[in-house]
Coordinates of C-alpha atoms in Angstrom, one line a residue:
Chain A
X1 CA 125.4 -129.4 -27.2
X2 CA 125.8 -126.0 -24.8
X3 CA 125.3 -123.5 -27.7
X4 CA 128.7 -122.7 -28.5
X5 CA 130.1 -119.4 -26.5
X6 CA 131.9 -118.3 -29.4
X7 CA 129.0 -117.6 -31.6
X8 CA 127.6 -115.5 -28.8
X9 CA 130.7 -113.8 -29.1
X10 CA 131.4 -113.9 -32.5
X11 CA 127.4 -111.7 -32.9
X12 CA 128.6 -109.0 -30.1
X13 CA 132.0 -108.7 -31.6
X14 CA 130.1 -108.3 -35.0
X15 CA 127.7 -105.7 -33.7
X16 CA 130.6 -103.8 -32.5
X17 CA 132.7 -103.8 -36.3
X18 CA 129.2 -102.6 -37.8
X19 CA 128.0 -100.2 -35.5
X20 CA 131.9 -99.1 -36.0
X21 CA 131.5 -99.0 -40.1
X22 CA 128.0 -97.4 -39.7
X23 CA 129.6 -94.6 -37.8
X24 CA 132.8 -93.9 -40.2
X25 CA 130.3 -94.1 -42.9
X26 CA 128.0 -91.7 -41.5
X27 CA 130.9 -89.2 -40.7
X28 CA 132.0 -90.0 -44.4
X29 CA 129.0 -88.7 -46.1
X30 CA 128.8 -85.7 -43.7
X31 CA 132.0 -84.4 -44.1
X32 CA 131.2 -84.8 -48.3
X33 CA 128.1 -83.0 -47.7
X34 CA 129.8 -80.5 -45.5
X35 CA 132.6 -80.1 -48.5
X36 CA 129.9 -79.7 -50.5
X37 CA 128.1 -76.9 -48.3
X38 CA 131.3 -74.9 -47.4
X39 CA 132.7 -76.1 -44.1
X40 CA 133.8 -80.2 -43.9
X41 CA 134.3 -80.1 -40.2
X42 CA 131.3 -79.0 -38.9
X43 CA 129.7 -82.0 -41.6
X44 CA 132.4 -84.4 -40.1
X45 CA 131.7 -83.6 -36.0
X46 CA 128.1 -83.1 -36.5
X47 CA 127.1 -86.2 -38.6
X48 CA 129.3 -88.2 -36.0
X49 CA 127.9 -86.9 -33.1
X50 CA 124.3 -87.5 -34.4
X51 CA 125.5 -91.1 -35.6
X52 CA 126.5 -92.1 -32.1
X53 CA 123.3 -90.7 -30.7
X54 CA 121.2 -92.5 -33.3
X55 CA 123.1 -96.0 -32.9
X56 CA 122.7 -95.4 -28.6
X57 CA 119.0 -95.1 -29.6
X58 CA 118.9 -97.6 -32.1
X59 CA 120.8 -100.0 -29.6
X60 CA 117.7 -99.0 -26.6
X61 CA 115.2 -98.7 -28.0
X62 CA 115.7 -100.8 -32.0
X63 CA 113.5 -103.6 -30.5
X64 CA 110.6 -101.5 -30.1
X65 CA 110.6 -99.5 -33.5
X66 CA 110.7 -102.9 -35.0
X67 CA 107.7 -103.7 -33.1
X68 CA 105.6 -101.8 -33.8
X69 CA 106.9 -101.4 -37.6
X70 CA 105.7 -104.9 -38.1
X71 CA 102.1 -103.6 -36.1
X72 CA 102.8 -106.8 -33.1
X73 CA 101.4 -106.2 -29.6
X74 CA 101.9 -107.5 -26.2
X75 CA 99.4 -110.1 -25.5
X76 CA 98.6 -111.1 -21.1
X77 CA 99.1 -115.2 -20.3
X78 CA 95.2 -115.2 -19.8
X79 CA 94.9 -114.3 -23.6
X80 CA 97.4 -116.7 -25.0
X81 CA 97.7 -119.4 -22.6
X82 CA 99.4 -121.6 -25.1
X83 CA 101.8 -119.4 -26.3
X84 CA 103.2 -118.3 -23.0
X85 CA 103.4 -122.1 -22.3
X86 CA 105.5 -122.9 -25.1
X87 CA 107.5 -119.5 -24.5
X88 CA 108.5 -120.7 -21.1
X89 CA 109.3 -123.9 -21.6
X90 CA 111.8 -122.8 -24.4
X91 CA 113.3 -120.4 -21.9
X92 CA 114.0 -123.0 -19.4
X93 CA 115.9 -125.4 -21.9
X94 CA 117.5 -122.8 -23.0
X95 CA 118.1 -121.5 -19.9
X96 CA 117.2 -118.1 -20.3
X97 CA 114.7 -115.8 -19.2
X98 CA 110.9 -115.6 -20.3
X99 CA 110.9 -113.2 -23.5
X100 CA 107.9 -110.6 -23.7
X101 CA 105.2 -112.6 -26.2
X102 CA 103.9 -110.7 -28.8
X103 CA 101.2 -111.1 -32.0
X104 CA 100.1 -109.8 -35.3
X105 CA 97.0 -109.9 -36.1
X106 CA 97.2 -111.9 -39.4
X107 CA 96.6 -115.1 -41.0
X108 CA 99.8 -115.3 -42.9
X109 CA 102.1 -118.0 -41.0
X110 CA 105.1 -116.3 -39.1
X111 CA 107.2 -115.5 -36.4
X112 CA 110.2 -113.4 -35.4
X113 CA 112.3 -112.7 -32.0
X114 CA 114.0 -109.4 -31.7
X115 CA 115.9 -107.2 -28.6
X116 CA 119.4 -106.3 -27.6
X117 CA 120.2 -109.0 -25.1
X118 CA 118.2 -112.0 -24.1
X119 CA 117.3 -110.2 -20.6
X120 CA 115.5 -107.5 -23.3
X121 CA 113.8 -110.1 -25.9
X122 CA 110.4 -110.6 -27.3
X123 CA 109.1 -113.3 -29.4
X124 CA 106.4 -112.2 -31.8
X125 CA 104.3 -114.3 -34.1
X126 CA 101.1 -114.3 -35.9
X127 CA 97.4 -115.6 -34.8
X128 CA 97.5 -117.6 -38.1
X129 CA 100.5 -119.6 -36.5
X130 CA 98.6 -119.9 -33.4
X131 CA 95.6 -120.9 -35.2
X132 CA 97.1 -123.6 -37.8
X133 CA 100.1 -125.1 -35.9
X134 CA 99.6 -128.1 -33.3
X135 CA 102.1 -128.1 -30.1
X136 CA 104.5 -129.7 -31.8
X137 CA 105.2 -127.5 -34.7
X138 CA 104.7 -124.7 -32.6
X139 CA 107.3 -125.7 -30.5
X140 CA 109.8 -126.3 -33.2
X141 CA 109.2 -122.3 -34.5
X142 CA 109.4 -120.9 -30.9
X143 CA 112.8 -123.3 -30.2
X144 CA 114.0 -121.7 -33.6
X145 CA 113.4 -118.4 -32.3
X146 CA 114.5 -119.2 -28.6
X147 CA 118.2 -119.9 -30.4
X148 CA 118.3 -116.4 -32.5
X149 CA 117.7 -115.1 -28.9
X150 CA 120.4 -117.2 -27.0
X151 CA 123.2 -116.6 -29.2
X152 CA 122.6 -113.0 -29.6
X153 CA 121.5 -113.0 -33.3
X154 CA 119.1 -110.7 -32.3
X155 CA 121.1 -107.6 -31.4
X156 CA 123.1 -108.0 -34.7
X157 CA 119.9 -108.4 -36.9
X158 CA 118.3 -105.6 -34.8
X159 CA 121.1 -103.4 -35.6
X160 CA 121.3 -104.5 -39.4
X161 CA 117.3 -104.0 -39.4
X162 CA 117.3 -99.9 -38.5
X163 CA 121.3 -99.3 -39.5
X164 CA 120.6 -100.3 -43.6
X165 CA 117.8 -98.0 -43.2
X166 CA 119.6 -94.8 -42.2
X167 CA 122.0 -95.6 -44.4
X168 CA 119.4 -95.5 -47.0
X169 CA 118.2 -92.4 -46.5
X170 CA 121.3 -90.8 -46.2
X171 CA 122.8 -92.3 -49.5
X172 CA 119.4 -90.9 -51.0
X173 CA 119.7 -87.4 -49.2
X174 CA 123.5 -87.0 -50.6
X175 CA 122.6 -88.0 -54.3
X176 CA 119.8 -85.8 -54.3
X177 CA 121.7 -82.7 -52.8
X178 CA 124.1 -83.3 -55.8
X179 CA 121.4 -83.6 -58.4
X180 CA 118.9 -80.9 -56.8
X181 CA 121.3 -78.7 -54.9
X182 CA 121.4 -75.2 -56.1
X183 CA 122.2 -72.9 -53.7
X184 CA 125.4 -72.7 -51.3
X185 CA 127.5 -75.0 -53.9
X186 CA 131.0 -73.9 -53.8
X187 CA 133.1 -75.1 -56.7
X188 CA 136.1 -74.1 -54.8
X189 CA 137.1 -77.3 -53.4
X190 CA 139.9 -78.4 -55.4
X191 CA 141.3 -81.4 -57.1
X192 CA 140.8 -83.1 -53.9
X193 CA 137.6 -82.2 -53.3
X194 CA 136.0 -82.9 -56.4
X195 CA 137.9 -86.1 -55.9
X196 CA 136.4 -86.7 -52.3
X197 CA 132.8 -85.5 -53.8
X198 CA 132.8 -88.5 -56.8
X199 CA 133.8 -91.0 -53.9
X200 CA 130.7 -89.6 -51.9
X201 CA 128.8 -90.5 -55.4
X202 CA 130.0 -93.9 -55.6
X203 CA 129.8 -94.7 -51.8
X204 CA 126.2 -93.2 -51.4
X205 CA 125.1 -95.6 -54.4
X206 CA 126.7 -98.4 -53.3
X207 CA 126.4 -98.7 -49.7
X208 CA 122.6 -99.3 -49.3
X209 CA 123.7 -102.4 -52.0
X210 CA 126.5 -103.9 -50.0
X211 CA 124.4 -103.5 -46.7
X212 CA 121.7 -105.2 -48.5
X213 CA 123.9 -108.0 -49.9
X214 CA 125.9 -108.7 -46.0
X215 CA 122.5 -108.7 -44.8
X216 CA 121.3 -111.3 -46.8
X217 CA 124.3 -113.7 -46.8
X218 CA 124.1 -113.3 -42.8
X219 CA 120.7 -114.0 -43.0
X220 CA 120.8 -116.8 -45.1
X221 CA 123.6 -118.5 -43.3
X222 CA 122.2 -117.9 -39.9
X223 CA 118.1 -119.5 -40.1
X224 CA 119.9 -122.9 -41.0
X225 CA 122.5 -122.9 -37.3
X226 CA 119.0 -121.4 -36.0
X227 CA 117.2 -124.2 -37.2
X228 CA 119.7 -126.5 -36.1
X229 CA 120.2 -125.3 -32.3
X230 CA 116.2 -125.0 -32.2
X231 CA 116.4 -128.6 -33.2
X232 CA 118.5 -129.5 -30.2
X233 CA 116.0 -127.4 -27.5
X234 CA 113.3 -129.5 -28.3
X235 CA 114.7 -132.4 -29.4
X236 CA 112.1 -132.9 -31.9
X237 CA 113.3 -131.9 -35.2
X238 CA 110.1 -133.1 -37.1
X239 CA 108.4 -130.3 -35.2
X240 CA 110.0 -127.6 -37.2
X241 CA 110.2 -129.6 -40.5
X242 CA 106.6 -130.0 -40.2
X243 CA 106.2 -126.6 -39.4
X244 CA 108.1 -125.4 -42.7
X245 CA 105.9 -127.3 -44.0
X246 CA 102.7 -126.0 -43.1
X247 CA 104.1 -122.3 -43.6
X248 CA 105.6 -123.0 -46.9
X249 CA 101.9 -124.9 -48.1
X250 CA 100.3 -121.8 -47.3
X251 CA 98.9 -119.7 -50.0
X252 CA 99.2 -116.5 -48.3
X253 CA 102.9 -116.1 -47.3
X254 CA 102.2 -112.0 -46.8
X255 CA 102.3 -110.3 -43.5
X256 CA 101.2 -107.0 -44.4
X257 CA 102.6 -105.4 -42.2
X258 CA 106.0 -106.5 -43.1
X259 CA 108.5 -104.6 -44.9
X260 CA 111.8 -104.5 -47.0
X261 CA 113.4 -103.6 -43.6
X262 CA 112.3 -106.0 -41.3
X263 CA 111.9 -109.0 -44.0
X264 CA 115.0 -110.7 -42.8
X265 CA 113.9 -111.2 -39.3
X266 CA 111.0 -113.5 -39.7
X267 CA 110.9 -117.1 -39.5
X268 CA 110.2 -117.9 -43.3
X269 CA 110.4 -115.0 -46.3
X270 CA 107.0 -112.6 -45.8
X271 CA 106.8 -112.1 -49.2
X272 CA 105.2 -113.9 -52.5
X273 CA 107.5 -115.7 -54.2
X274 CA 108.6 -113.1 -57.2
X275 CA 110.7 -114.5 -60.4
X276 CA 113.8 -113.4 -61.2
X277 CA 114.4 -111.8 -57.8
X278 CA 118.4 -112.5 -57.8
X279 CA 119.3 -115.2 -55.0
X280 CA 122.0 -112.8 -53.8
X281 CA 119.6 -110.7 -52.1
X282 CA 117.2 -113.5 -51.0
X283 CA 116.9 -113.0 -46.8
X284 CA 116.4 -116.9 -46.6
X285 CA 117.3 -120.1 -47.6
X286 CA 114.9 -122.0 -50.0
X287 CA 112.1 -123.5 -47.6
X288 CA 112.3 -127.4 -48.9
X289 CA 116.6 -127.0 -48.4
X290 CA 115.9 -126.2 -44.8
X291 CA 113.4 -129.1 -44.3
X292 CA 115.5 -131.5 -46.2
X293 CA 118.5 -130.8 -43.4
X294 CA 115.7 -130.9 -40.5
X295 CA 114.6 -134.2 -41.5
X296 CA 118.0 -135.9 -42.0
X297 CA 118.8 -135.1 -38.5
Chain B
X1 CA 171.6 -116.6 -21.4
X2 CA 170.4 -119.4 -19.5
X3 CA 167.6 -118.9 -17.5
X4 CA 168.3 -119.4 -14.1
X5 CA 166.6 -123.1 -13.0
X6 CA 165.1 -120.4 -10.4
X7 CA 163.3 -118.5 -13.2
X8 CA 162.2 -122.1 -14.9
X9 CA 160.5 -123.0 -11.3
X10 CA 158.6 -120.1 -10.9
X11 CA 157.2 -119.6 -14.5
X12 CA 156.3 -123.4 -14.1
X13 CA 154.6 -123.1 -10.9
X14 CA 152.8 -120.0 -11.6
X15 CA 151.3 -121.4 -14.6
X16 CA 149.9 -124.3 -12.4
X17 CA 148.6 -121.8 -10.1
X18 CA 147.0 -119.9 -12.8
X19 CA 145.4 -123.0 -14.2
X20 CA 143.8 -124.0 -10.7
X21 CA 142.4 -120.8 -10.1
X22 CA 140.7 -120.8 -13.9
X23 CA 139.5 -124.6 -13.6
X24 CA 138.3 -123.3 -9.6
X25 CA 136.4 -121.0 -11.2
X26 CA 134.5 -122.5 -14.0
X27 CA 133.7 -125.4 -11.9
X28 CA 132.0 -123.3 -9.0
X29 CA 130.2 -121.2 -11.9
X30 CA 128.9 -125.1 -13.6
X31 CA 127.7 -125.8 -10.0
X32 CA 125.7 -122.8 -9.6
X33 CA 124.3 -123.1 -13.1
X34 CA 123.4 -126.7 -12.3
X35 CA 121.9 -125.2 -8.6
X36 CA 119.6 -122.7 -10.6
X37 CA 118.3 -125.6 -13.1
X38 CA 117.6 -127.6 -10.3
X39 CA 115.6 -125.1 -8.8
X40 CA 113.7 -124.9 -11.9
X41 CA 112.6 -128.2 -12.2
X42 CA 111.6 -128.0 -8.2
X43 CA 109.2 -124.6 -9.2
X44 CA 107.5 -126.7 -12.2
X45 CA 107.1 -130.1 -10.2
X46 CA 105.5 -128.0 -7.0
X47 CA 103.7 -125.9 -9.5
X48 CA 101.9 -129.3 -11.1
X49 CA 100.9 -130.9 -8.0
X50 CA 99.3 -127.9 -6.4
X51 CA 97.7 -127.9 -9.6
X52 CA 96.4 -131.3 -8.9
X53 CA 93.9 -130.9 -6.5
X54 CA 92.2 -128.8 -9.0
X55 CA 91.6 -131.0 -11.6
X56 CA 91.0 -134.2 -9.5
X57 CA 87.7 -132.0 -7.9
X58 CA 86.4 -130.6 -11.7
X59 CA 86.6 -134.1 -13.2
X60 CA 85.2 -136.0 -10.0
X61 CA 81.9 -135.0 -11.0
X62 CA 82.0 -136.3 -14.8
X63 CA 84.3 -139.4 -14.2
X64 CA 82.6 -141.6 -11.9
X65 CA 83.7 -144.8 -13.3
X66 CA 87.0 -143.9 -13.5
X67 CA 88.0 -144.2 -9.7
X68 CA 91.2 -146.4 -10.3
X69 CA 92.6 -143.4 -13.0
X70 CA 91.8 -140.7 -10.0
X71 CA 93.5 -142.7 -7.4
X72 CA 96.7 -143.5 -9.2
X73 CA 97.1 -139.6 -9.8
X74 CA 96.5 -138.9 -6.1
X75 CA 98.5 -142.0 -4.8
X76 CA 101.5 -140.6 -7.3
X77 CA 101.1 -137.0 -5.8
X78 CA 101.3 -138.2 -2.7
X79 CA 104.5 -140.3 -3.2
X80 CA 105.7 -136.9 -4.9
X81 CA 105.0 -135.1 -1.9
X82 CA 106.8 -137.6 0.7
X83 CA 110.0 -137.9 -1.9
X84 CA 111.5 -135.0 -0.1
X85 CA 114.7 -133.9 -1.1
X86 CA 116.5 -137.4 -2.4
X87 CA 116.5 -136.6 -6.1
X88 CA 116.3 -140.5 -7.6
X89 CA 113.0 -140.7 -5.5
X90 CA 111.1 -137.3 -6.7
X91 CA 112.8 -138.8 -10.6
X92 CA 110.5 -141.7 -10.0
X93 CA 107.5 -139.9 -8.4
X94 CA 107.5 -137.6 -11.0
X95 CA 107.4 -140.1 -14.2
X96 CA 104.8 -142.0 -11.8
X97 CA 102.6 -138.8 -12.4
X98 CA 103.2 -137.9 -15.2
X99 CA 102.3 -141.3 -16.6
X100 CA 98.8 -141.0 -14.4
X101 CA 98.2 -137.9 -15.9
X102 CA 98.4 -139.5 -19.4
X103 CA 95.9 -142.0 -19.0
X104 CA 93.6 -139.3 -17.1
X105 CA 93.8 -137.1 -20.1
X106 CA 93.5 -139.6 -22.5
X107 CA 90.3 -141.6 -20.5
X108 CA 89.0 -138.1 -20.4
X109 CA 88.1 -137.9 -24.1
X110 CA 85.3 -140.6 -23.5
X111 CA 83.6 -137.4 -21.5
X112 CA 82.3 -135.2 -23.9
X113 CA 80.5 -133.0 -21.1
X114 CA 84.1 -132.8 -19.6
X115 CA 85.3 -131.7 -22.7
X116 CA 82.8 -129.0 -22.8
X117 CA 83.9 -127.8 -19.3
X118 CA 86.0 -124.6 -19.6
X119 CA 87.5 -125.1 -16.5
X120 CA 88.6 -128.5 -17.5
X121 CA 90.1 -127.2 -20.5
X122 CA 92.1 -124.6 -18.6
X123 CA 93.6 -126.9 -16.3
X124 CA 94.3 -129.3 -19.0
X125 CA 96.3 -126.6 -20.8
X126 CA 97.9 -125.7 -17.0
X127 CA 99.1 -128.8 -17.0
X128 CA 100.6 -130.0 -20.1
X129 CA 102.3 -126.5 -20.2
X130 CA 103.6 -127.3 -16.8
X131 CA 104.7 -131.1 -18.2
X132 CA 106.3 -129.9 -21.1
X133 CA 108.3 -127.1 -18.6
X134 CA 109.2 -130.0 -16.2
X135 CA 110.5 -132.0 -19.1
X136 CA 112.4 -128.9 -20.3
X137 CA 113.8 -128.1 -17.4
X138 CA 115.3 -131.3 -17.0
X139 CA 116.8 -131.7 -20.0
X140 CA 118.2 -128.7 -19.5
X141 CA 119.8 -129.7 -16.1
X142 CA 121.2 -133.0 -17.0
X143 CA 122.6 -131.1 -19.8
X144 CA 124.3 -128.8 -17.7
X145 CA 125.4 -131.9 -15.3
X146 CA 126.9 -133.4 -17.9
X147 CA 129.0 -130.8 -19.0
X148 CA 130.1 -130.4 -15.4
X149 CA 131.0 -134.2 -14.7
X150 CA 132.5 -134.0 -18.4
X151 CA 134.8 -131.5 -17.5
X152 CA 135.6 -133.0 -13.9
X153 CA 136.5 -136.1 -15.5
X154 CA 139.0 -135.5 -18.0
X155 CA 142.6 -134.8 -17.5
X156 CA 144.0 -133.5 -15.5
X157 CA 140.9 -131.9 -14.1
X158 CA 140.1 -135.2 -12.9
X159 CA 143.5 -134.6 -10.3
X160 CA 142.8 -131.3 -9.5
X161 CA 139.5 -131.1 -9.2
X162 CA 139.5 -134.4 -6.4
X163 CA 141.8 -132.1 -4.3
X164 CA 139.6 -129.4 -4.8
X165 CA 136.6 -131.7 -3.4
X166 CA 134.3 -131.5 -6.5
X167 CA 132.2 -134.4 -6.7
X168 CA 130.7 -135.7 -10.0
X169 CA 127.2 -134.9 -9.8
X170 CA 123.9 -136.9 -10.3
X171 CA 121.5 -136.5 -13.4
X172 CA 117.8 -136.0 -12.8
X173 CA 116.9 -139.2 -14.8
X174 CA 114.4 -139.7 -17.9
X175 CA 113.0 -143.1 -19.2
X176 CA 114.6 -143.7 -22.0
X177 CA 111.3 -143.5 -24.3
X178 CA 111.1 -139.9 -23.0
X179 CA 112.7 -137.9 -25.7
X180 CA 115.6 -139.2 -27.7
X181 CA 118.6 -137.4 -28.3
X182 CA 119.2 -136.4 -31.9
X183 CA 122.8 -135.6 -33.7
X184 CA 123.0 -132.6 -35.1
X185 CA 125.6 -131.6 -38.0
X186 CA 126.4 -127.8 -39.2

């Protein structure tokens, strides 16, 4: 049942081939934007260099800017009693240490775990889970979250959380210098150039797409093994089911303070249900699919 | 372009070596995986009988006619306590308690006063955190013992390992009603 090593593996080695892409990408669009401005090397070194200083950032301190993105705080074991119970004995079937516990402040029904290795982790969920779960079902979310910890889901989603985003803004920044950008265009680039300039283009509008797609397939794929290996910690697989349950009865699905950034991390979609949102870029499985596989277990 | 039987011999035998020192390896890192467990089931099983005391004084007061309940929790602490370090013994002490416990939490819903009590409450929540730790802990370790026997079993570990002088080792047994193990299919 030991939580198989290679999908501990399989996450870091991941983490690596994206922080890798993020990087070449970054350079890409800086050395178009540098084309663009007059000199393509200093774009190329110095988008580089600030995309390796970003990602070492990112890679510290990612945990915490999703933290307090989402508005959680650090609650004390005399606060949360139960919580830090539940927390605990997670960590010792797992057999890892104690994450930090945190909370939102809402009555929406949720719960993530974030952090770069399960020595840096934190478990975050909201009071309304606290409030409207019994032992049980809270143990089944925390085990849930207790595996995205173990086998290092967390650093990759961490990464994937704050990487899309730069990616964003710098697909955004590139398409508007070429719309907007008035002054300092040289038009003396060449063939090649203008060449390198309509791949920019493309790249810069699709990027933030394809990031956006990976992310979700990932996503998708990895809440049902998470589900599963929660399943084995506690033993209990009712626990979550019933769980699902109660979150996907509830009428109020929204954490506020949730975003399109962060969506992917929690336990169960934060947002209303919208129609014709295209399953392709859907961050979770359909709710009553995940139950049905809890239950036949 | 025969190899020389010379050759053969010592790819052979350093393969073997190479083999001995990797199994050597992963076996001592098992053990001291297994060591750490154990020593977290030992925190969480001192942790609830120092805990014990406590609770026994703030329900003495509401629970008069509930002597028998009190004693068996003491008696089963006690037994705990004398179990010293032969693990079948602190097994059964410990389901012993924890089966006192049960009927001490569940006799104490007929108190409503006790109910009330805050400090009840606490402790009540101290201690089933604690329980659900023990049981946690143990699964974990007889987990992690039966990957090590596994592994010491099969072949040709089972050769090596003998010579090495790694013994199988013992799980920290559950009653079976415990918890049940489930099957789980990607």
């Amino acid at each position: 049942m030991i939580i198989a090593f290679d999908e501990v593996r399989n996450n870091k080695i991941k983490s690596v081939i994206l922080i890798s892409f993020f990087i070449i990408l970054i350079g890409f669009f800086g050395a178009v934007l540098g084309l663009y401005y007059g000199s393509i090397y200093f774009g190329l070194i110095f988008s580089i260099i600030a995309g390796i200083i970003y990602t070492l950032l990112v890679f510290n301190a990612g945990s915490n800017m999703i933290l307090s993105m989402s508005g959680a705080k650090p609650v004390t074991k005399q606060e949360y009693p139960h919580l830090y119970h539940t927390v605990e004995g997670l960590a010792v079937a797992a057999g890892l240490p104690k994450p930090k516990c945190y909370i939102i402040e809402d009555s929406a029904l949720n719960a993530f775990a974030t952090g770069k290795d399960p020595k840096h982790a934190s478990i975050t969920v909201t009071t309304g889970l606290l409030s409207k779960l019994k032992r049980q079902e809270l143990e089944g979310v925390i085990g849930h979250e207790m595996s995205h910890i173990k086998n290092y889901d967390i650093r990759f989603m961490m990464l994937v959380t704050v990487l899309i985003g730069v990616v964003t803004f710098m697909s955004d920044f590139l398409l508007r210098s070429f719309l907007w950008g008035g002054h300092g265009r040289r038009r003396d680039s060449g063939s090649i150039g203008i060449i390198l300039i309509l791949i920019g283009i493309v790249l810069a509008i699709l990027s933030p797409l394809i990031g956006y797609m990976i992310r979700a397939a990932i996503s998708r794929k990895r809440e049902f093994a998470a589900d599963a290996s929660g399943a084995v910690l506690t033993r209990y697989p009712p626990g979550l089911a019933d769980a699902l349950e109660k979150i996907s009865g509830d009428p109020d699905p929204l954490v506020d303070k949730a975003n399109k950034a962060t969506a992917h991390l929690f336990i169960s979609t934060p947002f209303r249900k919208k129609h014709g949102i295209s399953h392709i870029f859907a961050t979770h499985p359909p709710i009553h699919e995940r139950i049905k596989r809890l239950r036949a277990m | 372009m025969a190899l020389s039987t010379l050759t053969v011999t010592l790819i052979v035998l350093g393969a073997i070596v190479l083999f001995i020192i990797l199994l050597f390896n992963a076996l001592i890192r098992l053990k001291n995986q297994i060591e750490n467990s154990w020593a977290q089931i030992d925190v969480q099983l001192k942790r609830r009988a120092d805990l014990i005391p406590n609770l026994v004084n703030s329900v003495k007061g509401y629970m008069k006619h509930e002597k028998g309940v009190l004693e068996s929790v003491t008696k089963a602490r006690t037994s705990f306590l004398n179990a010293g370090a032969d693990m079948g013994k602190k097994a059964k002490s410990s389901d012993m308690l924890s089966n006192a416990l049960k009927s001490l939490f569940a006799v104490s819903e007929n108190y409503p006063k006790l109910q009330a009590s805050q400090n009840f409450l606490q402790l009540q929540e101290e201690i089933t955190g604690t329980e659900n730790k023990i049981s946690y802990a143990r699964q974990h370790y007889n987990d992690m013992v039966m990957h090590f026997n596994t592994k010491l079993q099969t072949f040709p570990n089972n050769t090596i390992a003998g010579m090495l002088h790694f013994t199988k080792k013992q799980m920290f047994e559950a009653e079976a009603s415990e918890r049940k193990n489930i099957k789980v299919e990607f």
